Short mmCIF file of N, CA and C in Angstrom, two decimals:
data_model
loop_
_atom_site.label_atom_id
_atom_site.label_comp_id
_atom_site.label_asym_id
_atom_site.label_seq_id
_atom_site.Cartn_x
_atom_site.Cartn_y
_atom_site.Cartn_z
N MET A 1 0.85 -1.17 0.00
CA MET A 1 0.00 0.00 0.00
C MET A 1 0.90 1.23 0.00
N LYS A 2 0.52 2.21 -0.75
CA LYS A 2 1.24 3.48 -0.80
C LYS A 2 0.94 4.28 0.48
N LEU A 3 1.90 5.06 0.91
CA LEU A 3 1.73 5.90 2.10
C LEU A 3 0.51 6.80 1.95
N ALA A 4 0.33 7.39 0.77
CA ALA A 4 -0.82 8.27 0.55
C ALA A 4 -2.14 7.52 0.76
N GLU A 5 -2.21 6.28 0.30
CA GLU A 5 -3.42 5.46 0.50
C GLU A 5 -3.64 5.18 1.98
N PHE A 6 -2.56 4.83 2.67
CA PHE A 6 -2.64 4.56 4.10
C PHE A 6 -3.11 5.81 4.85
N ASN A 7 -2.55 6.96 4.48
CA ASN A 7 -2.91 8.21 5.14
C ASN A 7 -4.37 8.56 4.99
N THR A 8 -4.98 8.21 3.86
CA THR A 8 -6.36 8.60 3.59
C THR A 8 -7.37 7.48 3.79
N ALA A 9 -6.90 6.31 4.17
CA ALA A 9 -7.82 5.18 4.39
C ALA A 9 -8.74 5.47 5.56
N GLU A 10 -9.91 4.86 5.52
CA GLU A 10 -10.82 4.94 6.65
C GLU A 10 -10.10 4.37 7.88
N PRO A 11 -10.41 4.85 9.08
CA PRO A 11 -9.71 4.35 10.28
C PRO A 11 -9.73 2.82 10.41
N ALA A 12 -10.86 2.20 10.15
CA ALA A 12 -10.93 0.74 10.28
C ALA A 12 -10.04 0.05 9.26
N ALA A 13 -9.95 0.60 8.06
CA ALA A 13 -9.09 0.01 7.03
C ALA A 13 -7.62 0.20 7.37
N ALA A 14 -7.27 1.36 7.91
CA ALA A 14 -5.88 1.60 8.33
C ALA A 14 -5.50 0.64 9.45
N GLN A 15 -6.41 0.46 10.39
CA GLN A 15 -6.14 -0.47 11.49
C GLN A 15 -6.01 -1.91 10.99
N ALA A 16 -6.84 -2.28 10.04
CA ALA A 16 -6.75 -3.63 9.47
C ALA A 16 -5.43 -3.84 8.74
N THR A 17 -4.90 -2.79 8.13
CA THR A 17 -3.60 -2.86 7.47
C THR A 17 -2.50 -3.09 8.50
N LEU A 18 -2.61 -2.44 9.64
CA LEU A 18 -1.57 -2.50 10.67
C LEU A 18 -1.60 -3.78 11.50
N ARG A 19 -2.77 -4.35 11.71
CA ARG A 19 -2.92 -5.47 12.66
C ARG A 19 -2.01 -6.66 12.35
N PRO A 20 -1.76 -7.04 11.10
CA PRO A 20 -0.84 -8.17 10.86
C PRO A 20 0.60 -7.88 11.27
N CYS A 21 0.94 -6.61 11.42
CA CYS A 21 2.30 -6.27 11.86
C CYS A 21 2.51 -6.72 13.29
N ILE A 22 1.53 -6.44 14.12
CA ILE A 22 1.49 -6.92 15.51
C ILE A 22 0.10 -6.65 16.04
N ASP A 23 -0.51 -7.66 16.59
CA ASP A 23 -1.88 -7.54 17.05
C ASP A 23 -1.91 -6.99 18.48
N VAL A 24 -1.55 -5.72 18.58
CA VAL A 24 -1.60 -5.00 19.85
C VAL A 24 -2.48 -3.78 19.60
N THR A 25 -3.67 -3.82 20.15
CA THR A 25 -4.68 -2.80 19.86
C THR A 25 -4.18 -1.39 20.12
N ARG A 26 -3.50 -1.17 21.24
CA ARG A 26 -3.01 0.17 21.56
C ARG A 26 -2.08 0.68 20.48
N TRP A 27 -1.18 -0.18 20.00
CA TRP A 27 -0.22 0.22 18.97
C TRP A 27 -0.95 0.50 17.65
N VAL A 28 -1.83 -0.40 17.27
CA VAL A 28 -2.59 -0.25 16.02
C VAL A 28 -3.36 1.06 16.03
N GLU A 29 -4.06 1.33 17.12
CA GLU A 29 -4.85 2.56 17.21
C GLU A 29 -3.97 3.80 17.24
N ALA A 30 -2.84 3.73 17.93
CA ALA A 30 -1.94 4.89 18.00
C ALA A 30 -1.38 5.23 16.63
N VAL A 31 -0.92 4.22 15.90
CA VAL A 31 -0.32 4.48 14.58
C VAL A 31 -1.40 4.96 13.61
N ALA A 32 -2.53 4.30 13.59
CA ALA A 32 -3.61 4.71 12.67
C ALA A 32 -4.11 6.11 13.05
N GLY A 33 -4.15 6.41 14.33
CA GLY A 33 -4.67 7.69 14.78
C GLY A 33 -3.72 8.86 14.55
N ALA A 34 -2.45 8.57 14.31
CA ALA A 34 -1.45 9.63 14.12
C ALA A 34 -1.34 10.07 12.66
N ARG A 35 -2.10 9.44 11.77
CA ARG A 35 -2.04 9.82 10.36
C ARG A 35 -2.57 11.24 10.20
N PRO A 36 -2.14 11.95 9.18
CA PRO A 36 -1.26 11.53 8.08
C PRO A 36 0.22 11.68 8.44
N PHE A 37 1.03 10.85 7.82
CA PHE A 37 2.47 10.92 7.97
C PHE A 37 3.06 11.58 6.73
N ALA A 38 4.03 12.45 6.94
CA ALA A 38 4.65 13.17 5.83
C ALA A 38 5.55 12.27 4.99
N SER A 39 6.07 11.22 5.62
CA SER A 39 6.97 10.31 4.90
C SER A 39 6.88 8.92 5.50
N ARG A 40 7.34 7.96 4.74
CA ARG A 40 7.40 6.58 5.21
C ARG A 40 8.33 6.48 6.42
N ASP A 41 9.46 7.19 6.36
CA ASP A 41 10.39 7.18 7.49
C ASP A 41 9.71 7.73 8.74
N GLY A 42 8.90 8.75 8.58
CA GLY A 42 8.17 9.31 9.71
C GLY A 42 7.20 8.30 10.30
N LEU A 43 6.51 7.58 9.43
CA LEU A 43 5.60 6.53 9.87
C LEU A 43 6.36 5.46 10.66
N LEU A 44 7.48 4.99 10.11
CA LEU A 44 8.25 3.92 10.76
C LEU A 44 8.81 4.38 12.09
N ALA A 45 9.27 5.61 12.16
CA ALA A 45 9.80 6.14 13.43
C ALA A 45 8.68 6.24 14.47
N PHE A 46 7.53 6.74 14.05
CA PHE A 46 6.40 6.83 14.98
C PHE A 46 5.99 5.44 15.45
N ALA A 47 5.93 4.49 14.53
CA ALA A 47 5.53 3.12 14.87
C ALA A 47 6.50 2.51 15.88
N ALA A 48 7.79 2.74 15.70
CA ALA A 48 8.79 2.22 16.63
C ALA A 48 8.61 2.85 18.01
N ASP A 49 8.40 4.16 18.04
CA ASP A 49 8.21 4.84 19.33
C ASP A 49 6.92 4.40 20.01
N ALA A 50 5.86 4.18 19.25
CA ALA A 50 4.59 3.77 19.82
C ALA A 50 4.66 2.38 20.43
N ALA A 51 5.66 1.61 20.04
CA ALA A 51 5.82 0.25 20.55
C ALA A 51 6.68 0.22 21.82
N LYS A 52 7.06 1.38 22.33
CA LYS A 52 7.90 1.42 23.53
C LYS A 52 7.09 1.97 24.68
N PRO A 53 6.93 1.27 25.71
CA PRO A 53 7.13 -0.17 25.82
C PRO A 53 5.83 -0.90 25.55
N PHE A 54 5.95 -2.15 25.19
CA PHE A 54 4.78 -3.02 25.19
C PHE A 54 4.61 -3.51 26.62
N THR A 55 3.38 -3.55 27.08
CA THR A 55 3.11 -4.06 28.42
C THR A 55 3.22 -5.58 28.41
N PRO A 56 3.38 -6.21 29.56
CA PRO A 56 3.39 -7.67 29.59
C PRO A 56 2.12 -8.29 28.97
N ALA A 57 0.98 -7.68 29.19
CA ALA A 57 -0.27 -8.21 28.61
C ALA A 57 -0.25 -8.08 27.08
N GLU A 58 0.30 -6.97 26.57
CA GLU A 58 0.40 -6.79 25.12
C GLU A 58 1.37 -7.80 24.52
N VAL A 59 2.46 -8.06 25.19
CA VAL A 59 3.43 -9.06 24.71
C VAL A 59 2.76 -10.42 24.67
N GLU A 60 2.05 -10.77 25.73
CA GLU A 60 1.37 -12.07 25.78
C GLU A 60 0.36 -12.21 24.64
N ALA A 61 -0.42 -11.17 24.40
CA ALA A 61 -1.42 -11.22 23.33
C ALA A 61 -0.75 -11.35 21.97
N ALA A 62 0.30 -10.59 21.75
CA ALA A 62 1.01 -10.65 20.46
C ALA A 62 1.67 -12.01 20.25
N MET A 63 2.17 -12.58 21.32
CA MET A 63 2.86 -13.87 21.22
C MET A 63 1.92 -14.99 20.78
N ALA A 64 0.65 -14.84 21.04
CA ALA A 64 -0.32 -15.88 20.68
C ALA A 64 -0.37 -16.11 19.18
N HIS A 65 0.12 -15.15 18.39
CA HIS A 65 0.05 -15.23 16.94
C HIS A 65 1.34 -15.73 16.29
N HIS A 66 2.36 -15.98 17.09
CA HIS A 66 3.65 -16.34 16.52
C HIS A 66 3.89 -17.84 16.58
N PRO A 67 4.22 -18.44 15.44
CA PRO A 67 4.55 -19.87 15.43
C PRO A 67 5.94 -20.09 16.02
N ARG A 68 6.21 -21.32 16.37
CA ARG A 68 7.56 -21.66 16.81
C ARG A 68 8.53 -21.44 15.66
N ILE A 69 9.74 -21.03 16.00
CA ILE A 69 10.79 -20.92 14.99
C ILE A 69 11.02 -22.31 14.42
N GLY A 70 11.05 -22.39 13.11
CA GLY A 70 11.23 -23.66 12.44
C GLY A 70 9.93 -24.32 12.03
N GLU A 71 8.81 -23.82 12.54
CA GLU A 71 7.49 -24.33 12.15
C GLU A 71 6.80 -23.27 11.31
N ARG A 72 6.38 -23.64 10.15
CA ARG A 72 5.70 -22.70 9.26
C ARG A 72 4.21 -22.66 9.61
N PRO A 73 3.63 -21.47 9.65
CA PRO A 73 2.19 -21.40 9.86
C PRO A 73 1.45 -22.03 8.69
N THR A 74 0.39 -22.71 9.00
CA THR A 74 -0.39 -23.39 7.95
C THR A 74 -1.63 -22.61 7.57
N THR A 75 -1.92 -21.53 8.29
CA THR A 75 -3.10 -20.75 7.98
C THR A 75 -2.82 -19.79 6.83
N ALA A 76 -3.89 -19.23 6.30
CA ALA A 76 -3.76 -18.20 5.26
C ALA A 76 -3.78 -16.84 5.93
N GLY A 77 -3.56 -15.83 5.18
CA GLY A 77 -3.66 -14.47 5.70
C GLY A 77 -2.32 -13.76 5.67
N THR A 78 -2.39 -12.46 5.85
CA THR A 78 -1.21 -11.61 5.75
C THR A 78 -0.18 -11.94 6.81
N GLU A 79 -0.61 -12.11 8.05
CA GLU A 79 0.33 -12.37 9.14
C GLU A 79 1.05 -13.71 8.93
N ALA A 80 0.32 -14.74 8.52
CA ALA A 80 0.95 -16.03 8.27
C ALA A 80 1.93 -15.95 7.11
N SER A 81 1.56 -15.22 6.08
CA SER A 81 2.45 -15.04 4.94
C SER A 81 3.73 -14.31 5.36
N MET A 82 3.59 -13.29 6.20
CA MET A 82 4.75 -12.57 6.69
C MET A 82 5.66 -13.50 7.49
N SER A 83 5.07 -14.31 8.34
CA SER A 83 5.85 -15.22 9.16
C SER A 83 6.62 -16.22 8.31
N ARG A 84 5.97 -16.76 7.30
CA ARG A 84 6.66 -17.71 6.40
C ARG A 84 7.84 -17.03 5.72
N SER A 85 7.66 -15.81 5.28
CA SER A 85 8.72 -15.07 4.62
C SER A 85 9.86 -14.78 5.59
N GLU A 86 9.52 -14.40 6.81
CA GLU A 86 10.54 -14.06 7.81
C GLU A 86 11.40 -15.26 8.18
N GLN A 87 10.81 -16.43 8.14
CA GLN A 87 11.55 -17.64 8.50
C GLN A 87 12.19 -18.31 7.30
N ALA A 88 12.34 -17.60 6.22
CA ALA A 88 12.91 -18.18 5.00
C ALA A 88 14.32 -18.69 5.21
N GLY A 89 15.05 -18.16 6.19
CA GLY A 89 16.40 -18.62 6.47
C GLY A 89 16.47 -19.96 7.18
N VAL A 90 15.31 -20.46 7.59
CA VAL A 90 15.24 -21.76 8.26
C VAL A 90 14.68 -22.77 7.26
N ASP A 91 15.55 -23.61 6.75
CA ASP A 91 15.18 -24.59 5.74
C ASP A 91 14.56 -25.81 6.42
N PRO A 92 13.26 -26.07 6.20
CA PRO A 92 12.62 -27.21 6.85
C PRO A 92 13.22 -28.55 6.40
N ALA A 93 13.93 -28.55 5.30
CA ALA A 93 14.55 -29.79 4.82
C ALA A 93 15.86 -30.08 5.56
N ASP A 94 16.38 -29.11 6.29
CA ASP A 94 17.60 -29.30 7.08
C ASP A 94 17.20 -29.98 8.39
N ILE A 95 17.21 -31.30 8.38
CA ILE A 95 16.71 -32.09 9.51
C ILE A 95 17.49 -31.79 10.79
N GLU A 96 18.80 -31.68 10.67
CA GLU A 96 19.63 -31.43 11.86
C GLU A 96 19.25 -30.11 12.52
N ALA A 97 19.14 -29.06 11.72
CA ALA A 97 18.77 -27.75 12.26
C ALA A 97 17.35 -27.78 12.81
N ALA A 98 16.44 -28.44 12.10
CA ALA A 98 15.05 -28.52 12.55
C ALA A 98 14.95 -29.23 13.90
N GLU A 99 15.71 -30.31 14.06
CA GLU A 99 15.68 -31.04 15.33
C GLU A 99 16.30 -30.21 16.46
N ALA A 100 17.39 -29.51 16.17
CA ALA A 100 18.03 -28.67 17.18
C ALA A 100 17.10 -27.53 17.59
N LEU A 101 16.42 -26.93 16.62
CA LEU A 101 15.46 -25.87 16.95
C LEU A 101 14.29 -26.41 17.75
N ALA A 102 13.81 -27.59 17.41
CA ALA A 102 12.69 -28.19 18.14
C ALA A 102 13.10 -28.48 19.59
N ARG A 103 14.31 -29.00 19.79
CA ARG A 103 14.81 -29.24 21.16
C ARG A 103 14.92 -27.93 21.92
N GLY A 104 15.53 -26.93 21.27
CA GLY A 104 15.68 -25.63 21.91
C GLY A 104 14.34 -24.99 22.23
N ASN A 105 13.39 -25.10 21.31
CA ASN A 105 12.05 -24.56 21.54
C ASN A 105 11.42 -25.21 22.78
N ARG A 106 11.53 -26.53 22.88
CA ARG A 106 10.95 -27.23 24.03
C ARG A 106 11.59 -26.77 25.34
N GLU A 107 12.92 -26.65 25.32
CA GLU A 107 13.63 -26.20 26.53
C GLU A 107 13.23 -24.78 26.89
N TYR A 108 13.16 -23.91 25.89
CA TYR A 108 12.78 -22.51 26.11
C TYR A 108 11.35 -22.44 26.66
N GLU A 109 10.44 -23.16 26.06
CA GLU A 109 9.04 -23.14 26.51
C GLU A 109 8.92 -23.68 27.93
N GLY A 110 9.72 -24.70 28.25
CA GLY A 110 9.70 -25.23 29.60
C GLY A 110 10.19 -24.22 30.62
N LYS A 111 11.18 -23.44 30.25
CA LYS A 111 11.74 -22.46 31.18
C LYS A 111 10.90 -21.19 31.27
N PHE A 112 10.45 -20.69 30.10
CA PHE A 112 9.81 -19.37 30.08
C PHE A 112 8.29 -19.42 29.89
N GLY A 113 7.74 -20.57 29.54
CA GLY A 113 6.30 -20.70 29.41
C GLY A 113 5.70 -20.04 28.18
N ARG A 114 6.50 -19.83 27.15
CA ARG A 114 6.02 -19.26 25.89
C ARG A 114 6.98 -19.68 24.78
N VAL A 115 6.55 -19.47 23.55
CA VAL A 115 7.41 -19.84 22.42
C VAL A 115 8.59 -18.88 22.35
N PHE A 116 9.68 -19.38 21.82
CA PHE A 116 10.87 -18.57 21.59
C PHE A 116 10.56 -17.61 20.45
N LEU A 117 10.82 -16.34 20.66
CA LEU A 117 10.54 -15.33 19.64
C LEU A 117 11.83 -14.59 19.31
N ILE A 118 12.07 -14.47 18.01
CA ILE A 118 13.21 -13.71 17.53
C ILE A 118 12.83 -13.12 16.19
N ARG A 119 13.36 -11.93 15.89
CA ARG A 119 13.16 -11.40 14.55
C ARG A 119 13.99 -12.28 13.64
N ALA A 120 13.30 -13.19 12.96
CA ALA A 120 13.98 -14.20 12.13
C ALA A 120 14.41 -13.65 10.78
N ALA A 121 13.76 -12.60 10.31
CA ALA A 121 14.09 -12.04 8.99
C ALA A 121 15.57 -11.66 8.94
N GLY A 122 16.24 -12.17 7.91
CA GLY A 122 17.64 -11.85 7.72
C GLY A 122 18.59 -12.72 8.52
N ARG A 123 18.05 -13.66 9.27
CA ARG A 123 18.90 -14.54 10.08
C ARG A 123 18.85 -15.96 9.53
N THR A 124 19.97 -16.64 9.62
CA THR A 124 20.05 -18.04 9.21
C THR A 124 19.66 -18.94 10.38
N ALA A 125 19.40 -20.20 10.09
CA ALA A 125 19.08 -21.15 11.14
C ALA A 125 20.19 -21.23 12.19
N PRO A 126 21.47 -21.30 11.80
CA PRO A 126 22.52 -21.34 12.83
C PRO A 126 22.53 -20.08 13.71
N GLU A 127 22.27 -18.92 13.13
CA GLU A 127 22.22 -17.69 13.92
C GLU A 127 21.05 -17.71 14.91
N ILE A 128 19.93 -18.20 14.45
CA ILE A 128 18.75 -18.29 15.31
C ILE A 128 19.01 -19.28 16.44
N LEU A 129 19.58 -20.42 16.10
CA LEU A 129 19.87 -21.44 17.10
C LEU A 129 20.88 -20.92 18.13
N GLN A 130 21.88 -20.19 17.68
CA GLN A 130 22.86 -19.62 18.60
C GLN A 130 22.18 -18.65 19.57
N ALA A 131 21.31 -17.79 19.05
CA ALA A 131 20.59 -16.84 19.90
C ALA A 131 19.69 -17.58 20.88
N LEU A 132 19.03 -18.61 20.42
CA LEU A 132 18.15 -19.41 21.28
C LEU A 132 18.95 -20.00 22.43
N ASN A 133 20.07 -20.61 22.12
CA ASN A 133 20.89 -21.22 23.16
C ASN A 133 21.44 -20.18 24.14
N GLN A 134 21.82 -19.01 23.65
CA GLN A 134 22.30 -17.95 24.54
C GLN A 134 21.19 -17.44 25.44
N ARG A 135 20.01 -17.28 24.87
CA ARG A 135 18.90 -16.72 25.65
C ARG A 135 18.36 -17.68 26.68
N LEU A 136 18.63 -18.96 26.54
CA LEU A 136 18.21 -19.92 27.56
C LEU A 136 18.88 -19.63 28.91
N ALA A 137 19.99 -18.93 28.90
CA ALA A 137 20.70 -18.58 30.14
C ALA A 137 20.11 -17.33 30.81
N ASN A 138 19.20 -16.65 30.15
CA ASN A 138 18.62 -15.42 30.69
C ASN A 138 17.68 -15.70 31.85
N SER A 139 17.50 -14.67 32.67
CA SER A 139 16.45 -14.71 33.69
C SER A 139 15.13 -14.40 33.00
N PRO A 140 14.00 -14.73 33.63
CA PRO A 140 12.71 -14.36 33.04
C PRO A 140 12.59 -12.85 32.79
N GLU A 141 13.13 -12.04 33.68
CA GLU A 141 13.05 -10.59 33.52
C GLU A 141 13.87 -10.13 32.31
N GLU A 142 15.07 -10.68 32.16
CA GLU A 142 15.89 -10.33 31.00
C GLU A 142 15.20 -10.75 29.71
N GLU A 143 14.60 -11.92 29.74
CA GLU A 143 13.95 -12.44 28.54
C GLU A 143 12.71 -11.62 28.20
N ASP A 144 11.98 -11.16 29.19
CA ASP A 144 10.81 -10.30 28.93
C ASP A 144 11.23 -9.06 28.15
N THR A 145 12.33 -8.45 28.53
CA THR A 145 12.82 -7.26 27.84
C THR A 145 13.22 -7.58 26.40
N ILE A 146 13.90 -8.68 26.21
CA ILE A 146 14.34 -9.08 24.86
C ILE A 146 13.14 -9.40 23.97
N VAL A 147 12.17 -10.13 24.50
CA VAL A 147 10.99 -10.49 23.71
C VAL A 147 10.24 -9.24 23.27
N ALA A 148 10.07 -8.29 24.17
CA ALA A 148 9.37 -7.05 23.81
C ALA A 148 10.14 -6.32 22.70
N GLN A 149 11.46 -6.29 22.79
CA GLN A 149 12.27 -5.65 21.75
C GLN A 149 12.13 -6.38 20.42
N GLN A 150 12.14 -7.70 20.45
CA GLN A 150 11.99 -8.48 19.23
C GLN A 150 10.62 -8.23 18.59
N LEU A 151 9.58 -8.12 19.41
CA LEU A 151 8.25 -7.81 18.89
C LEU A 151 8.23 -6.44 18.22
N ARG A 152 8.90 -5.46 18.83
CA ARG A 152 8.97 -4.12 18.22
C ARG A 152 9.67 -4.20 16.87
N GLU A 153 10.78 -4.92 16.81
CA GLU A 153 11.51 -5.05 15.54
C GLU A 153 10.66 -5.73 14.48
N ILE A 154 9.95 -6.78 14.87
CA ILE A 154 9.10 -7.50 13.92
C ILE A 154 7.99 -6.58 13.41
N ALA A 155 7.35 -5.84 14.31
CA ALA A 155 6.24 -4.96 13.92
C ALA A 155 6.71 -3.91 12.92
N VAL A 156 7.83 -3.27 13.20
CA VAL A 156 8.32 -2.21 12.31
C VAL A 156 8.80 -2.80 10.99
N LEU A 157 9.46 -3.93 11.03
CA LEU A 157 9.91 -4.59 9.81
C LEU A 157 8.72 -4.97 8.92
N ARG A 158 7.68 -5.50 9.54
CA ARG A 158 6.48 -5.85 8.77
C ARG A 158 5.83 -4.61 8.18
N LEU A 159 5.74 -3.56 8.97
CA LEU A 159 5.15 -2.31 8.47
C LEU A 159 5.97 -1.76 7.31
N GLU A 160 7.27 -1.84 7.43
CA GLU A 160 8.15 -1.39 6.36
C GLU A 160 7.87 -2.14 5.05
N GLY A 161 7.54 -3.43 5.18
CA GLY A 161 7.22 -4.22 3.99
C GLY A 161 5.83 -3.95 3.42
N LEU A 162 4.95 -3.38 4.24
CA LEU A 162 3.57 -3.13 3.80
C LEU A 162 3.37 -1.77 3.14
N ILE A 163 4.11 -0.77 3.61
CA ILE A 163 3.87 0.61 3.18
C ILE A 163 5.04 1.09 2.32
N SER A 164 4.73 1.56 1.16
CA SER A 164 5.76 2.13 0.29
C SER A 164 5.52 3.63 0.14
N GLU A 165 6.53 4.32 -0.31
CA GLU A 165 6.44 5.79 -0.48
C GLU A 165 5.50 6.04 -1.63
#
């Protein structure tokens, strides 16, 4: 969608455009409500600022939409398509990496009670696995901060892919 179209869209349509980036109502409403933006960079900067901080409840709600790293979403829709694209660096045919990620995911979920989340776009499976293994040493408080940051990065990256100048 062009920035001009986003700027002039009905509020509900603008919100629907934003929701696949991250399903956090406060963020969606803040970004849609701040239109019009003079530039795409202005939109992205505002979106990043509006995501600071996500509350624990917002993180939990947003996490409900994220598949495990290494597992492709099977549903249709913009968010699922974005997730498949973001995980392109994880080759499901690489059995060794898939098994290592599955083990790491189970360990992470056992420790933190949620799926491992990382901005996967631009990262290879070995890079993701290395980050997963490093983050297993974190405290729950440290991990909460990292997960919120990863969600912010994912939201802005997705928005960047949706809106053009």
